[in-house]
PDB file of C-alpha atoms in Angstrom:
ATOM      1  CA  MET A   1     110.144 108.875 121.749  1.00 40.00           C
ATOM      2  CA  PRO A   2     111.874 110.774 118.942  1.00 43.00           C
ATOM      3  CA  SER A   3     110.612 114.324 118.601  1.00 44.00           C
ATOM      4  CA  VAL A   4     111.841 117.808 117.902  1.00 45.00           C
ATOM      5  CA  PRO A   5     110.914 120.543 120.376  1.00 45.00           C
ATOM      6  CA  GLY A   6     108.332 122.861 118.855  1.00 49.00           C
ATOM      7  CA  GLN A   7     107.890 120.707 115.747  1.00 59.00           C
ATOM      8  CA  SER A   8     104.378 119.452 115.006  1.00 84.00           C
ATOM      9  CA  HIS A   9     104.944 117.570 111.765  1.00 87.00           C
ATOM     10  CA  VAL A  10     107.627 116.186 109.459  1.00 91.00           C
ATOM     11  CA  LEU A  11     107.556 114.366 106.135  1.00 92.00           C
ATOM     12  CA  ASP A  12     109.945 111.706 104.841  1.00 92.00           C
ATOM     13  CA  VAL A  13     109.805 111.165 101.065  1.00 91.00           C
ATOM     14  CA  HIS A  14     111.137 107.798  99.907  1.00 89.00           C
ATOM     15  CA  LEU A  15     109.165 107.749  96.666  1.00 84.00           C
ATOM     16  CA  ASP A  16     109.375 110.900  94.554  1.00 81.00           C
ATOM     17  CA  PRO A  17     107.308 111.474  91.388  1.00 81.00           C
ATOM     18  CA  SER A  18     110.121 110.321  89.097  1.00 86.00           C
ATOM     19  CA  ALA A  19     110.498 107.030  90.976  1.00 84.00           C
ATOM     20  CA  LEU A  20     106.738 106.545  90.896  1.00 84.00           C
ATOM     21  CA  ALA A  21     106.680 107.179  87.142  1.00 88.00           C
ATOM     22  CA  GLU A  22     109.551 104.739  86.590  1.00 91.00           C
ATOM     23  CA  GLY A  23     107.690 102.117  88.617  1.00 90.00           C
ATOM     24  CA  LEU A  24     104.549 102.560  86.545  1.00 94.00           C
ATOM     25  CA  ALA A  25     106.523 102.325  83.299  1.00 96.00           C
ATOM     26  CA  MET A  26     108.209  99.090  84.369  1.00 95.00           C
ATOM     27  CA  GLU A  27     105.019  97.496  85.640  1.00 94.00           C
ATOM     28  CA  ALA A  28     102.959  98.597  82.639  1.00 96.00           C
ATOM     29  CA  ARG A  29     105.433  97.062  80.200  1.00 97.00           C
ATOM     30  CA  THR A  30     105.358  93.767  82.090  1.00 96.00           C
ATOM     31  CA  ALA A  31     101.587  93.805  82.554  1.00 95.00           C
ATOM     32  CA  LEU A  32     100.696  94.631  78.979  1.00 96.00           C
ATOM     33  CA  THR A  33     103.048  92.098  77.412  1.00 96.00           C
ATOM     34  CA  SER A  34     101.961  89.223  79.676  1.00 95.00           C
ATOM     35  CA  ARG A  35      99.327  86.555  79.104  1.00 93.00           C
ATOM     36  CA  PRO A  36      96.996  87.122  80.809  1.00 96.00           C
ATOM     37  CA  LYS A  37      97.492  90.855  81.233  1.00 98.00           C
ATOM     38  CA  VAL A  38      97.620  91.861  84.927  1.00 97.00           C
ATOM     39  CA  LEU A  39      98.045  95.412  86.235  1.00 96.00           C
ATOM     40  CA  ALA A  40      98.710  96.134  89.923  1.00 93.00           C
ATOM     41  CA  PRO A  41      95.724  97.781  91.692  1.00 93.00           C
ATOM     42  CA  LYS A  42      97.790 100.623  93.150  1.00 90.00           C
ATOM     43  CA  TRP A  43      97.717 102.364  89.753  1.00 93.00           C
ATOM     44  CA  LEU A  44      93.951 102.823  90.076  1.00 94.00           C
ATOM     45  CA  TYR A  45      94.534 105.523  92.685  1.00 88.00           C
ATOM     46  CA  ASP A  46      95.536 108.721  90.945  1.00 87.00           C
ATOM     47  CA  LYS A  47      93.718 111.889  92.053  1.00 84.00           C
ATOM     48  CA  ARG A  48      90.642 111.054  89.970  1.00 92.00           C
ATOM     49  CA  GLY A  49      90.748 107.434  91.109  1.00 91.00           C
ATOM     50  CA  CYS A  50      90.917 108.464  94.776  1.00 86.00           C
ATOM     51  CA  ASP A  51      87.937 110.780  94.324  1.00 89.00           C
ATOM     52  CA  LEU A  52      85.945 108.009  92.624  1.00 94.00           C
ATOM     53  CA  PHE A  53      86.831 105.487  95.311  1.00 92.00           C
ATOM     54  CA  ASP A  54      85.702 107.937  97.975  1.00 89.00           C
ATOM     55  CA  GLU A  55      82.383 108.081  96.117  1.00 95.00           C
ATOM     56  CA  ILE A  56      82.268 104.269  95.991  1.00 96.00           C
ATOM     57  CA  THR A  57      82.559 104.030  99.780  1.00 93.00           C
ATOM     58  CA  ARG A  58      79.256 105.891 100.113  1.00 94.00           C
ATOM     59  CA  LEU A  59      77.306 103.739  97.657  1.00 97.00           C
ATOM     60  CA  PRO A  60      74.509 101.555  99.078  1.00 96.00           C
ATOM     61  CA  GLU A  61      76.059  98.391  97.622  1.00 97.00           C
ATOM     62  CA  TYR A  62      79.497  99.011  99.118  1.00 97.00           C
ATOM     63  CA  TYR A  63      79.298  97.818 102.724  1.00 97.00           C
ATOM     64  CA  PRO A  64      83.010  97.410 103.774  1.00 97.00           C
ATOM     65  CA  THR A  65      83.754 101.023 104.718  1.00 95.00           C
ATOM     66  CA  ARG A  66      80.561 101.415 106.773  1.00 96.00           C
ATOM     67  CA  CYS A  67      81.077  98.092 108.534  1.00 97.00           C
ATOM     68  CA  GLU A  68      84.715  98.768 109.378  1.00 97.00           C
ATOM     69  CA  GLN A  69      83.944 102.265 110.649  1.00 96.00           C
ATOM     70  CA  ALA A  70      81.168 100.951 112.886  1.00 97.00           C
ATOM     71  CA  ILE A  71      83.473  98.293 114.333  1.00 98.00           C
ATOM     72  CA  LEU A  72      86.224 100.836 114.994  1.00 97.00           C
ATOM     73  CA  GLU A  73      83.821 103.226 116.679  1.00 97.00           C
ATOM     74  CA  GLY A  74      82.666 100.439 118.981  1.00 97.00           C
ATOM     75  CA  THR A  75      86.133  99.101 119.821  1.00 97.00           C
ATOM     76  CA  ALA A  76      88.537 102.055 119.665  1.00 97.00           C
ATOM     77  CA  ALA A  77      88.526 102.618 123.433  1.00 96.00           C
ATOM     78  CA  GLU A  78      89.222  98.925 124.053  1.00 97.00           C
ATOM     79  CA  ILE A  79      92.023  98.979 121.455  1.00 97.00           C
ATOM     80  CA  GLY A  80      93.595 101.952 123.223  1.00 96.00           C
ATOM     81  CA  THR A  81      93.393 100.241 126.607  1.00 95.00           C
ATOM     82  CA  LEU A  82      94.801  96.938 125.322  1.00 96.00           C
ATOM     83  CA  THR A  83      97.703  98.382 123.361  1.00 97.00           C
ATOM     84  CA  GLU A  84      98.582 101.477 125.419  1.00 96.00           C
ATOM     85  CA  ALA A  85     100.097 102.664 122.142  1.00 97.00           C
ATOM     86  CA  ASP A  86     101.878 106.012 122.014  1.00 97.00           C
ATOM     87  CA  THR A  87     102.479 105.741 118.256  1.00 98.00           C
ATOM     88  CA  LEU A  88      99.829 105.037 115.627  1.00 98.00           C
ATOM     89  CA  ILE A  89     101.132 104.030 112.194  1.00 97.00           C
ATOM     90  CA  GLU A  90      98.644 103.783 109.327  1.00 96.00           C
ATOM     91  CA  LEU A  91      99.610 101.969 106.117  1.00 95.00           C
ATOM     92  CA  GLY A  92      97.844 103.317 103.024  1.00 90.00           C
ATOM     93  CA  SER A  93      96.560 106.242 105.045  1.00 89.00           C
ATOM     94  CA  GLY A  94      95.178 108.467 102.285  1.00 82.00           C
ATOM     95  CA  THR A  95      93.480 111.437 103.936  1.00 80.00           C
ATOM     96  CA  SER A  96      93.565 109.689 107.362  1.00 85.00           C
ATOM     97  CA  THR A  97      89.904 110.579 107.887  1.00 83.00           C
ATOM     98  CA  LYS A  98      88.814 107.145 109.120  1.00 83.00           C
ATOM     99  CA  THR A  99      91.777 106.954 111.498  1.00 91.00           C
ATOM    100  CA  ARG A 100      90.555 109.772 113.681  1.00 94.00           C
ATOM    101  CA  VAL A 101      88.489 107.407 115.792  1.00 96.00           C
ATOM    102  CA  LEU A 102      91.730 105.650 116.773  1.00 97.00           C
ATOM    103  CA  LEU A 103      93.605 108.913 117.273  1.00 97.00           C
ATOM    104  CA  ASP A 104      90.768 110.145 119.500  1.00 96.00           C
ATOM    105  CA  ALA A 105      90.852 106.939 121.552  1.00 96.00           C
ATOM    106  CA  LEU A 106      94.620 107.053 122.105  1.00 96.00           C
ATOM    107  CA  ALA A 107      94.519 110.774 122.831  1.00 94.00           C
ATOM    108  CA  GLY A 108      91.650 110.204 125.250  1.00 92.00           C
ATOM    109  CA  ALA A 109      93.685 107.518 127.016  1.00 93.00           C
ATOM    110  CA  GLY A 110      96.552 109.994 127.362  1.00 94.00           C
ATOM    111  CA  THR A 111      99.064 107.825 125.519  1.00 96.00           C
ATOM    112  CA  LEU A 112      99.193 109.330 122.002  1.00 96.00           C
ATOM    113  CA  SER A 113     102.377 111.222 121.168  1.00 96.00           C
ATOM    114  CA  ARG A 114     103.058 110.331 117.516  1.00 97.00           C
ATOM    115  CA  PHE A 115     101.065 109.550 114.364  1.00 97.00           C
ATOM    116  CA  VAL A 116     102.772 108.096 111.286  1.00 96.00           C
ATOM    117  CA  PRO A 117     100.595 108.158 108.141  1.00 96.00           C
ATOM    118  CA  PHE A 118     102.218 106.143 105.323  1.00 94.00           C
ATOM    119  CA  ASP A 119     101.035 106.547 101.732  1.00 91.00           C
ATOM    120  CA  VAL A 120     102.232 106.470  98.127  1.00 85.00           C
ATOM    121  CA  SER A 121     100.749 109.894  97.256  1.00 83.00           C
ATOM    122  CA  GLU A 122     102.905 112.814  98.393  1.00 86.00           C
ATOM    123  CA  PRO A 123     100.292 115.565  97.713  1.00 85.00           C
ATOM    124  CA  THR A 124      97.589 113.684  99.619  1.00 84.00           C
ATOM    125  CA  LEU A 125      99.939 112.968 102.496  1.00 89.00           C
ATOM    126  CA  ARG A 126     101.174 116.552 102.755  1.00 90.00           C
ATOM    127  CA  ASP A 127      97.588 117.749 103.150  1.00 89.00           C
ATOM    128  CA  ALA A 128      96.769 115.023 105.669  1.00 90.00           C
ATOM    129  CA  VAL A 129      99.882 115.660 107.772  1.00 93.00           C
ATOM    130  CA  SER A 130      99.086 119.359 108.052  1.00 92.00           C
ATOM    131  CA  THR A 131      95.412 118.753 108.838  1.00 92.00           C
ATOM    132  CA  ILE A 132      96.045 116.098 111.499  1.00 94.00           C
ATOM    133  CA  ALA A 133      98.829 118.126 113.131  1.00 93.00           C
ATOM    134  CA  SER A 134      96.421 121.054 113.523  1.00 92.00           C
ATOM    135  CA  ALA A 135      93.674 118.831 114.932  1.00 93.00           C
ATOM    136  CA  TYR A 136      95.918 117.081 117.482  1.00 93.00           C
ATOM    137  CA  PRO A 137      98.229 119.676 119.030  1.00 91.00           C
ATOM    138  CA  GLY A 138     101.047 118.124 121.002  1.00 91.00           C
ATOM    139  CA  THR A 139     101.157 115.076 118.721  1.00 95.00           C
ATOM    140  CA  LEU A 140     104.093 114.725 116.343  1.00 95.00           C
ATOM    141  CA  VAL A 141     102.743 113.810 112.902  1.00 96.00           C
ATOM    142  CA  HIS A 142     105.500 112.026 110.993  1.00 96.00           C
ATOM    143  CA  GLY A 143     104.366 111.387 107.416  1.00 95.00           C
ATOM    144  CA  VAL A 144     106.140 108.810 105.252  1.00 94.00           C
ATOM    145  CA  VAL A 145     105.766 108.790 101.457  1.00 92.00           C
ATOM    146  CA  GLY A 146     106.485 105.297 100.215  1.00 91.00           C
ATOM    147  CA  ASP A 147     105.218 101.990  98.885  1.00 89.00           C
ATOM    148  CA  PHE A 148     104.411  99.501 101.646  1.00 85.00           C
ATOM    149  CA  GLU A 149     105.685  96.701  99.406  1.00 84.00           C
ATOM    150  CA  GLN A 150     109.119  98.360  99.279  1.00 86.00           C
ATOM    151  CA  HIS A 151     109.684 100.707 102.216  1.00 89.00           C
ATOM    152  CA  LEU A 152     108.376  99.061 105.389  1.00 90.00           C
ATOM    153  CA  GLU A 153     111.852  98.949 106.889  1.00 90.00           C
ATOM    154  CA  LEU A 154     111.894 102.765 106.797  1.00 89.00           C
ATOM    155  CA  LEU A 155     108.971 103.148 109.192  1.00 91.00           C
ATOM    156  CA  PRO A 156     109.894 105.112 112.325  1.00 92.00           C
ATOM    157  CA  THR A 157     110.802 102.928 115.287  1.00 93.00           C
ATOM    158  CA  GLY A 158     110.600 103.434 119.034  1.00 93.00           C
ATOM    159  CA  GLY A 159     107.720 103.658 121.462  1.00 94.00           C
ATOM    160  CA  ARG A 160     104.712 101.358 121.720  1.00 97.00           C
ATOM    161  CA  ARG A 161     103.464 101.162 118.149  1.00 98.00           C
ATOM    162  CA  LEU A 162     100.052 100.259 116.797  1.00 98.00           C
ATOM    163  CA  VAL A 163     100.248  99.595 113.035  1.00 98.00           C
ATOM    164  CA  ALA A 164      96.834  99.930 111.379  1.00 98.00           C
ATOM    165  CA  PHE A 165      96.292  98.285 107.988  1.00 97.00           C
ATOM    166  CA  LEU A 166      92.634  98.904 107.310  1.00 96.00           C
ATOM    167  CA  GLY A 167      90.085  98.815 104.495  1.00 94.00           C
ATOM    168  CA  SER A 168      90.868  95.171 103.681  1.00 96.00           C
ATOM    169  CA  THR A 169      93.749  96.498 101.575  1.00 95.00           C
ATOM    170  CA  ILE A 170      95.618  93.324 102.551  1.00 97.00           C
ATOM    171  CA  GLY A 171      93.181  91.501 100.261  1.00 97.00           C
ATOM    172  CA  ASN A 172      94.529  93.371  97.214  1.00 96.00           C
ATOM    173  CA  LEU A 173      97.767  91.403  97.506  1.00 96.00           C
ATOM    174  CA  GLU A 174      98.510  87.932  96.190  1.00 96.00           C
ATOM    175  CA  PRO A 175      99.213  85.304  98.901  1.00 97.00           C
ATOM    176  CA  ASP A 176     102.999  85.504  98.442  1.00 97.00           C
ATOM    177  CA  GLN A 177     102.852  89.307  98.606  1.00 96.00           C
ATOM    178  CA  ARG A 178     100.776  89.133 101.785  1.00 97.00           C
ATOM    179  CA  LYS A 179     103.265  86.743 103.374  1.00 97.00           C
ATOM    180  CA  LYS A 180     106.219  88.966 102.481  1.00 96.00           C
ATOM    181  CA  LEU A 181     104.570  92.101 103.852  1.00 96.00           C
ATOM    182  CA  LEU A 182     103.301  90.515 107.062  1.00 97.00           C
ATOM    183  CA  SER A 183     106.619  88.748 107.703  1.00 97.00           C
ATOM    184  CA  GLU A 184     108.495  92.032 107.231  1.00 95.00           C
ATOM    185  CA  LEU A 185     106.135  93.771 109.634  1.00 96.00           C
ATOM    186  CA  ALA A 186     106.508  91.039 112.243  1.00 97.00           C
ATOM    187  CA  GLY A 187     110.279  91.031 111.770  1.00 95.00           C
ATOM    188  CA  GLY A 188     110.390  94.711 112.721  1.00 94.00           C
ATOM    189  CA  PHE A 189     108.045  94.357 115.705  1.00 96.00           C
ATOM    190  CA  GLY A 190     109.064  94.542 119.316  1.00 95.00           C
ATOM    191  CA  PRO A 191     107.133  93.035 122.259  1.00 96.00           C
ATOM    192  CA  GLU A 192     105.079  96.235 122.672  1.00 96.00           C
ATOM    193  CA  ASP A 193     104.033  96.545 119.005  1.00 98.00           C
ATOM    194  CA  TRP A 194     100.624  95.576 117.607  1.00 98.00           C
ATOM    195  CA  LEU A 195      98.967  95.126 114.210  1.00 98.00           C
ATOM    196  CA  LEU A 196      95.360  96.218 113.682  1.00 98.00           C
ATOM    197  CA  LEU A 197      94.004  94.573 110.538  1.00 98.00           C
ATOM    198  CA  GLY A 198      90.768  95.191 108.612  1.00 98.00           C
ATOM    199  CA  THR A 199      89.556  92.262 106.497  1.00 98.00           C
ATOM    200  CA  ASP A 200      86.458  91.670 104.406  1.00 98.00           C
ATOM    201  CA  LEU A 201      84.894  88.253 105.049  1.00 98.00           C
ATOM    202  CA  VAL A 202      83.560  85.553 102.719  1.00 98.00           C
ATOM    203  CA  LYS A 203      79.827  85.957 102.078  1.00 97.00           C
ATOM    204  CA  ASP A 204      77.114  85.545  99.445  1.00 97.00           C
ATOM    205  CA  PRO A 205      78.844  86.072  96.057  1.00 97.00           C
ATOM    206  CA  ALA A 206      75.840  88.043  94.777  1.00 97.00           C
ATOM    207  CA  ARG A 207      76.432  90.703  97.441  1.00 97.00           C
ATOM    208  CA  LEU A 208      80.130  90.784  96.640  1.00 97.00           C
ATOM    209  CA  VAL A 209      79.589  91.212  92.923  1.00 98.00           C
ATOM    210  CA  ALA A 210      77.074  94.008  93.573  1.00 97.00           C
ATOM    211  CA  ALA A 211      79.638  95.811  95.745  1.00 97.00           C
ATOM    212  CA  TYR A 212      82.118  95.794  92.851  1.00 98.00           C
ATOM    213  CA  ASP A 213      79.636  96.477  90.059  1.00 98.00           C
ATOM    214  CA  ASP A 214      77.252  99.081  91.463  1.00 97.00           C
ATOM    215  CA  GLU A 215      74.077 100.102  89.699  1.00 97.00           C
ATOM    216  CA  ALA A 216      75.223 103.722  89.303  1.00 97.00           C
ATOM    217  CA  GLY A 217      78.358 102.649  87.435  1.00 98.00           C
ATOM    218  CA  VAL A 218      80.817 104.441  89.728  1.00 98.00           C
ATOM    219  CA  THR A 219      83.028 101.369  90.135  1.00 98.00           C
ATOM    220  CA  ALA A 220      83.078 100.908  86.370  1.00 98.00           C
ATOM    221  CA  GLU A 221      84.236 104.510  85.962  1.00 98.00           C
ATOM    222  CA  PHE A 222      86.865 103.941  88.677  1.00 98.00           C
ATOM    223  CA  ASN A 223      88.177 100.856  86.896  1.00 98.00           C
ATOM    224  CA  LEU A 224      88.226 102.448  83.435  1.00 98.00           C
ATOM    225  CA  ASN A 225      90.062 105.469  84.836  1.00 98.00           C
ATOM    226  CA  VAL A 226      93.264 103.405  85.031  1.00 98.00           C
ATOM    227  CA  LEU A 227      93.402 103.578  81.233  1.00 98.00           C
ATOM    228  CA  CYS A 228      93.503 107.372  81.532  1.00 97.00           C
ATOM    229  CA  VAL A 229      96.335 106.984  84.062  1.00 96.00           C
ATOM    230  CA  LEU A 230      98.301 104.982  81.492  1.00 97.00           C
ATOM    231  CA  ASN A 231      97.491 107.492  78.752  1.00 97.00           C
ATOM    232  CA  ASP A 232      98.620 110.475  80.813  1.00 96.00           C
ATOM    233  CA  ALA A 233     101.762 108.911  82.268  1.00 95.00           C
ATOM    234  CA  LEU A 234     102.962 106.926  79.254  1.00 97.00           C
ATOM    235  CA  ASP A 235     101.679 108.871  76.244  1.00 97.00           C
ATOM    236  CA  GLY A 236      99.070 106.209  75.544  1.00 98.00           C
ATOM    237  CA  ASP A 237      96.099 106.158  73.229  1.00 98.00           C
ATOM    238  CA  PHE A 238      93.750 103.854  75.135  1.00 98.00           C
ATOM    239  CA  ARG A 239      90.126 104.635  74.330  1.00 98.00           C
ATOM    240  CA  PRO A 240      88.196 103.769  77.503  1.00 98.00           C
ATOM    241  CA  GLU A 241      84.917 103.522  75.584  1.00 98.00           C
ATOM    242  CA  ARG A 242      86.362 100.474  73.821  1.00 98.00           C
ATOM    243  CA  PHE A 243      86.636  98.598  77.129  1.00 98.00           C
ATOM    244  CA  SER A 244      84.044  97.444  79.649  1.00 98.00           C
ATOM    245  CA  HIS A 245      84.198  96.871  83.382  1.00 98.00           C
ATOM    246  CA  VAL A 246      83.967  93.272  84.613  1.00 98.00           C
ATOM    247  CA  ALA A 247      83.528  92.174  88.250  1.00 98.00           C
ATOM    248  CA  LEU A 248      83.516  88.470  89.052  1.00 98.00           C
ATOM    249  CA  TRP A 249      83.810  86.099  91.985  1.00 98.00           C
ATOM    250  CA  ASP A 250      86.547  83.450  91.927  1.00 98.00           C
ATOM    251  CA  PRO A 251      85.213  80.697  94.228  1.00 98.00           C
ATOM    252  CA  GLY A 252      88.494  78.751  94.262  1.00 97.00           C
ATOM    253  CA  ALA A 253      90.598  81.673  95.493  1.00 97.00           C
ATOM    254  CA  GLU A 254      87.640  83.193  97.394  1.00 98.00           C
ATOM    255  CA  ARG A 255      88.253  86.605  95.960  1.00 98.00           C
ATOM    256  CA  MET A 256      86.677  89.270  93.792  1.00 98.00           C
ATOM    257  CA  GLU A 257      88.430  90.296  90.603  1.00 98.00           C
ATOM    258  CA  MET A 258      88.038  93.484  88.582  1.00 98.00           C
ATOM    259  CA  ARG A 259      88.953  93.321  84.930  1.00 98.00           C
ATOM    260  CA  LEU A 260      88.738  95.437  81.808  1.00 98.00           C
ATOM    261  CA  ARG A 261      87.402  93.634  78.749  1.00 98.00           C
ATOM    262  CA  SER A 262      88.300  94.723  75.222  1.00 98.00           C
ATOM    263  CA  GLU A 263      85.119  95.248  73.214  1.00 98.00           C
ATOM    264  CA  ALA A 264      86.918  94.689  69.894  1.00 97.00           C
ATOM    265  CA  THR A 265      90.211  93.555  68.423  1.00 98.00           C
ATOM    266  CA  GLN A 266      92.438  96.584  68.776  1.00 98.00           C
ATOM    267  CA  ALA A 267      95.988  97.879  69.137  1.00 97.00           C
ATOM    268  CA  VAL A 268      97.044 100.429  71.732  1.00 98.00           C
ATOM    269  CA  THR A 269     100.272 102.426  71.615  1.00 98.00           C
ATOM    270  CA  LEU A 270     102.242 103.681  74.604  1.00 98.00           C
ATOM    271  CA  GLY A 271     104.611 106.250  73.148  1.00 97.00           C
ATOM    272  CA  ALA A 272     106.770 106.620  76.266  1.00 97.00           C
ATOM    273  CA  LEU A 273     107.518 102.891  76.153  1.00 97.00           C
ATOM    274  CA  ASP A 274     107.759 102.649  72.373  1.00 97.00           C
ATOM    275  CA  LEU A 275     105.285  99.810  72.792  1.00 97.00           C
ATOM    276  CA  SER A 276     102.288  98.633  70.777  1.00 97.00           C
ATOM    277  CA  VAL A 277      99.889  96.342  72.629  1.00 97.00           C
ATOM    278  CA  HIS A 278      97.409  94.016  70.931  1.00 97.00           C
ATOM    279  CA  PHE A 279      94.038  93.161  72.489  1.00 98.00           C
ATOM    280  CA  ASP A 280      91.835  90.415  71.099  1.00 97.00           C
ATOM    281  CA  LYS A 281      88.077  90.928  71.172  1.00 98.00           C
ATOM    282  CA  ASP A 282      86.833  89.966  74.676  1.00 98.00           C
ATOM    283  CA  GLU A 283      90.402  89.747  76.018  1.00 98.00           C
ATOM    284  CA  GLU A 284      90.549  90.842  79.651  1.00 98.00           C
ATOM    285  CA  MET A 285      93.164  92.684  81.683  1.00 98.00           C
ATOM    286  CA  ARG A 286      92.919  92.183  85.445  1.00 98.00           C
ATOM    287  CA  THR A 287      93.230  95.408  87.408  1.00 98.00           C
ATOM    288  CA  GLU A 288      92.436  94.351  90.989  1.00 98.00           C
ATOM    289  CA  ILE A 289      91.938  91.377  93.261  1.00 98.00           C
ATOM    290  CA  SER A 290      90.145  91.583  96.593  1.00 98.00           C
ATOM    291  CA  THR A 291      90.497  88.433  98.662  1.00 98.00           C
ATOM    292  CA  LYS A 292      87.800  87.685 101.224  1.00 98.00           C
ATOM    293  CA  PHE A 293      88.879  85.943 104.407  1.00 98.00           C
ATOM    294  CA  ARG A 294      87.779  83.378 106.968  1.00 98.00           C
ATOM    295  CA  ARG A 295      88.919  83.633 110.578  1.00 98.00           C
ATOM    296  CA  GLY A 296      90.592  80.226 110.743  1.00 98.00           C
ATOM    297  CA  SER A 297      92.609  80.565 107.545  1.00 97.00           C
ATOM    298  CA  LEU A 298      93.588  84.146 108.427  1.00 98.00           C
ATOM    299  CA  GLU A 299      94.870  83.017 111.827  1.00 98.00           C
ATOM    300  CA  ALA A 300      96.942  80.302 110.154  1.00 98.00           C
ATOM    301  CA  GLU A 301      98.306  82.757 107.581  1.00 98.00           C
ATOM    302  CA  LEU A 302      99.413  85.316 110.164  1.00 98.00           C
ATOM    303  CA  PHE A 303     100.745  82.678 112.565  1.00 98.00           C
ATOM    304  CA  ASP A 304     103.018  81.530 109.734  1.00 98.00           C
ATOM    305  CA  CYS A 305     104.323  85.119 109.615  1.00 98.00           C
ATOM    306  CA  GLY A 306     104.988  85.256 113.372  1.00 98.00           C
ATOM    307  CA  LEU A 307     101.784  86.961 114.550  1.00 98.00           C
ATOM    308  CA  GLY A 308      99.134  85.659 116.926  1.00 98.00           C
ATOM    309  CA  LEU A 309      95.527  86.776 117.290  1.00 98.00           C
ATOM    310  CA  ALA A 310      94.754  88.870 120.376  1.00 98.00           C
ATOM    311  CA  ARG A 311      91.234  90.130 119.582  1.00 98.00           C
ATOM    312  CA  TRP A 312      88.627  89.588 116.837  1.00 98.00           C
ATOM    313  CA  TRP A 313      85.707  91.944 116.273  1.00 98.00           C
ATOM    314  CA  THR A 314      82.988  91.859 113.594  1.00 98.00           C
ATOM    315  CA  ASP A 315      79.838  93.752 112.777  1.00 96.00           C
ATOM    316  CA  GLU A 316      76.500  92.182 113.740  1.00 94.00           C
ATOM    317  CA  ASP A 317      76.111  90.417 110.376  1.00 95.00           C
ATOM    318  CA  GLU A 318      79.755  89.245 110.346  1.00 96.00           C
ATOM    319  CA  ASP A 319      80.405  90.909 107.003  1.00 97.00           C
ATOM    320  CA  PHE A 320      83.713  92.464 108.033  1.00 98.00           C
ATOM    321  CA  ALA A 321      86.356  91.913 110.724  1.00 98.00           C
ATOM    322  CA  VAL A 322      88.811  94.106 112.574  1.00 98.00           C
ATOM    323  CA  SER A 323      91.456  92.086 114.402  1.00 98.00           C
ATOM    324  CA  LEU A 324      94.382  92.805 116.703  1.00 98.00           C
ATOM    325  CA  TRP A 325      97.644  90.851 116.450  1.00 98.00           C
ATOM    326  CA  GLU A 326     100.881  90.584 118.435  1.00 98.00           C
ATOM    327  CA  LEU A 327     104.132  88.667 118.164  1.00 97.00           C
ATOM    328  CA  THR A 328     103.830  84.963 118.908  1.00 95.00           C
TER     329      THR A 328
END
């Protein structure tokens, strides 16, 4: 196990603010000049977006976070026993709050020696690394600032690793993106490494739509906030009040989509890109997809990436699944 005597935490930064800004500029130009317009969901999560999403997770309509947490609380000890992991890696870790149940289980089993939170936000990760290091003395907290679509090969190696990819974040990726990420993960796995995956399951579309279009309007505010992100980062003049939040179920792809619909014919300027963007009345820009899964198709998808199912857990109503995978 790599460690430094007397050191409780370290931080590797592979994505600095300038690189993040360049990435947004490139993606925004492509997204806003395409037909249809499609913006990657990761840009929803600036500081305001993260705060709003945290609020969303506590809404009565939004079941995934509660279901996943309940499953983890009921299975964490079993996960620790099965994996005997000494290293927990969390992709898209954020504040790492929900991961504590896994950290507690591994610490309780006497195996935990390293935690690797991986996230795109350096300020959030710095806070989380310091907080977790204080809460788990004797555990090396090795934070990694990066984009899991670009920097997976830079994850720390060694030890018996449990990689947690929770919150059904995998569903925010297109099928080819999912295959690339999962294949890269599997390609870097050794025989003692495991993947713990959280996935939302297919269910009544009415419940799904309600979860993405809550009565209080928090999800709408979260979605519209991405226009403020573009304004701030790219000297834009989007007027959020001229757009409306749309949440719909795509039965063919079995996924939810969030979009922003232009309420009128309008032009938007992004000064930093020297770009003027035209929106027709009722034209929509997609800002997020959230695929919902079935066990059989998920098994086939991960098997194609070199991973086999070891355990499958759901809540009582089978709304959400947490699953454990190993190399085939």
